[in-house]
Amino acid sequence: MKIAAAQSTVTNDVAENSRTISCLIRQAAMRGARLVNFCEGGIGNFFQIALRAHAGFNCVWISGATPAQKAPQGPAAILGPEGKVVASCTSEPINQLVFTTLDRNNPDYDIPLKKARPWRQIARQGKIYTDKHVDAG
């Protein structure tokens, strides 16, 4: 399995940070990554929601870490390719680890990994509906 570690610039502009993370996730997925790991300075509730959406849209696993003191705003978590939280630390501000097994054969991941991901790769290349284009001329 190909995994990616993401490093992003964090600014005071939440929308800018979200765009940067979104771009990195798309780039990683387009280059064949099945897991994207983010080690940020805190993954608040807004980013937890955004990362879940990106996991589902791009059919990738996402691992987001956070310092223990920031856990009450959003604990470290592993998100599945269907956009759901697979495993998460608690929101207690203590040192913790979270683990999961990335099992591509789990029936819960049949649609995101074996159907949606290949379809989206073709669709993003613009090839999926080329024979359906109507000439407006």
XYZ file of C-alpha atoms in Angstrom:
137
model
C 0.000 0.000 0.000
C 1.319 3.442 -0.915
C 1.101 6.012 1.880
C 1.823 9.743 1.930
C 2.999 11.995 4.740
C 1.715 15.535 4.330
C 3.392 18.670 5.556
C 1.415 21.862 5.199
C 1.824 25.481 6.112
C -0.571 26.467 8.883
C -1.787 30.068 8.935
C -4.369 32.007 10.934
C -6.719 31.765 7.927
C -8.852 28.648 8.465
C -10.225 28.700 4.911
C -6.695 28.917 3.458
C -5.576 25.989 5.633
C -8.565 23.951 4.460
C -7.759 24.660 0.787
C -4.122 23.651 1.331
C -5.077 20.382 3.012
C -7.689 19.628 0.338
C -5.107 20.161 -2.405
C -2.553 17.908 -0.678
C -5.103 15.107 -0.246
C -6.129 15.269 -3.928
C -2.481 15.278 -5.036
C -1.692 12.269 -2.842
C -4.737 10.338 -4.109
C -3.901 11.136 -7.747
C -0.365 9.823 -7.177
C -1.708 6.506 -5.852
C -1.591 7.033 -2.083
C -4.056 4.971 -0.089
C -3.226 6.653 3.259
C -2.460 10.321 3.884
C -0.934 11.178 7.261
C -1.206 14.677 8.691
C 0.734 15.645 11.807
C -0.592 19.091 12.560
C -0.545 21.350 15.579
C -4.162 20.589 16.384
C -7.104 19.194 14.441
C -10.145 21.090 15.634
C -13.732 20.075 15.011
C -13.893 21.978 11.699
C -10.871 20.116 10.326
C -12.162 16.777 11.624
C -15.283 17.304 9.505
C -13.276 18.502 6.492
C -10.840 15.576 6.704
C -13.736 13.084 6.858
C -15.175 14.626 3.712
C -11.812 14.487 1.937
C -11.312 10.847 2.934
C -14.681 9.970 1.391
C -14.318 12.134 -1.742
C -10.865 10.765 -2.505
C -11.400 7.204 -1.144
C -8.221 7.331 0.964
C -7.353 6.631 4.570
C -6.358 9.728 6.554
C -4.479 9.766 9.821
C -4.521 13.050 11.697
C -2.460 13.616 14.814
C -2.770 16.352 17.385
C -0.882 17.379 20.525
C -2.443 15.973 23.698
C -3.262 19.432 25.041
C -5.392 20.093 21.908
C -7.308 16.778 22.134
C -10.462 18.332 23.668
C -10.908 20.330 20.413
C -10.291 17.268 18.214
C -8.389 14.108 19.151
C -6.012 12.169 16.901
C -7.977 9.870 14.616
C -7.788 7.485 11.675
C -10.417 7.975 8.993
C -11.498 5.293 6.548
C -11.887 5.675 2.775
C -15.647 5.975 3.204
C -15.194 9.110 5.367
C -15.954 7.588 8.769
C -13.814 7.627 11.903
C -12.298 4.148 12.161
C -10.319 4.705 15.355
C -9.790 7.695 17.611
C -8.025 8.684 20.784
C -10.246 10.064 23.529
C -10.591 13.802 23.980
C -8.709 13.634 27.283
C -5.528 15.760 27.180
C -3.215 12.806 27.915
C -0.635 10.862 25.869
C -2.380 8.199 23.791
C -1.984 5.999 20.729
C -4.639 4.800 18.333
C -4.367 1.849 15.947
C -6.346 0.149 13.232
C -5.684 -2.469 10.582
C -5.958 -1.278 6.991
C -7.858 -4.205 5.517
C -8.758 -3.677 1.856
C -10.844 -6.872 1.942
C -13.178 -5.601 4.678
C -16.680 -5.575 3.087
C -17.275 -2.058 4.504
C -14.654 -0.744 2.059
C -15.851 -2.577 -1.071
C -17.611 0.443 -2.579
C -15.077 3.178 -1.714
C -11.984 1.161 -2.648
C -13.088 -1.168 -5.427
C -15.822 0.833 -7.147
C -15.755 4.550 -6.290
C -11.973 5.033 -6.307
C -11.379 3.549 -9.795
C -14.416 5.411 -11.190
C -13.228 8.732 -9.719
C -9.733 8.259 -11.142
C -11.188 7.874 -14.639
C -13.689 10.710 -14.125
C -10.985 13.133 -12.964
C -9.027 12.426 -16.143
C -12.092 13.597 -18.087
C -12.470 10.310 -19.977
C -15.594 8.871 -18.418
C -18.208 10.802 -20.414
C -16.301 11.791 -23.561
C -18.566 9.663 -25.760
C -21.635 11.440 -24.280
C -20.526 15.000 -25.146
C -22.951 16.903 -27.338
C -21.605 19.172 -30.044
C -23.274 22.528 -29.445
C -22.121 23.890 -32.799
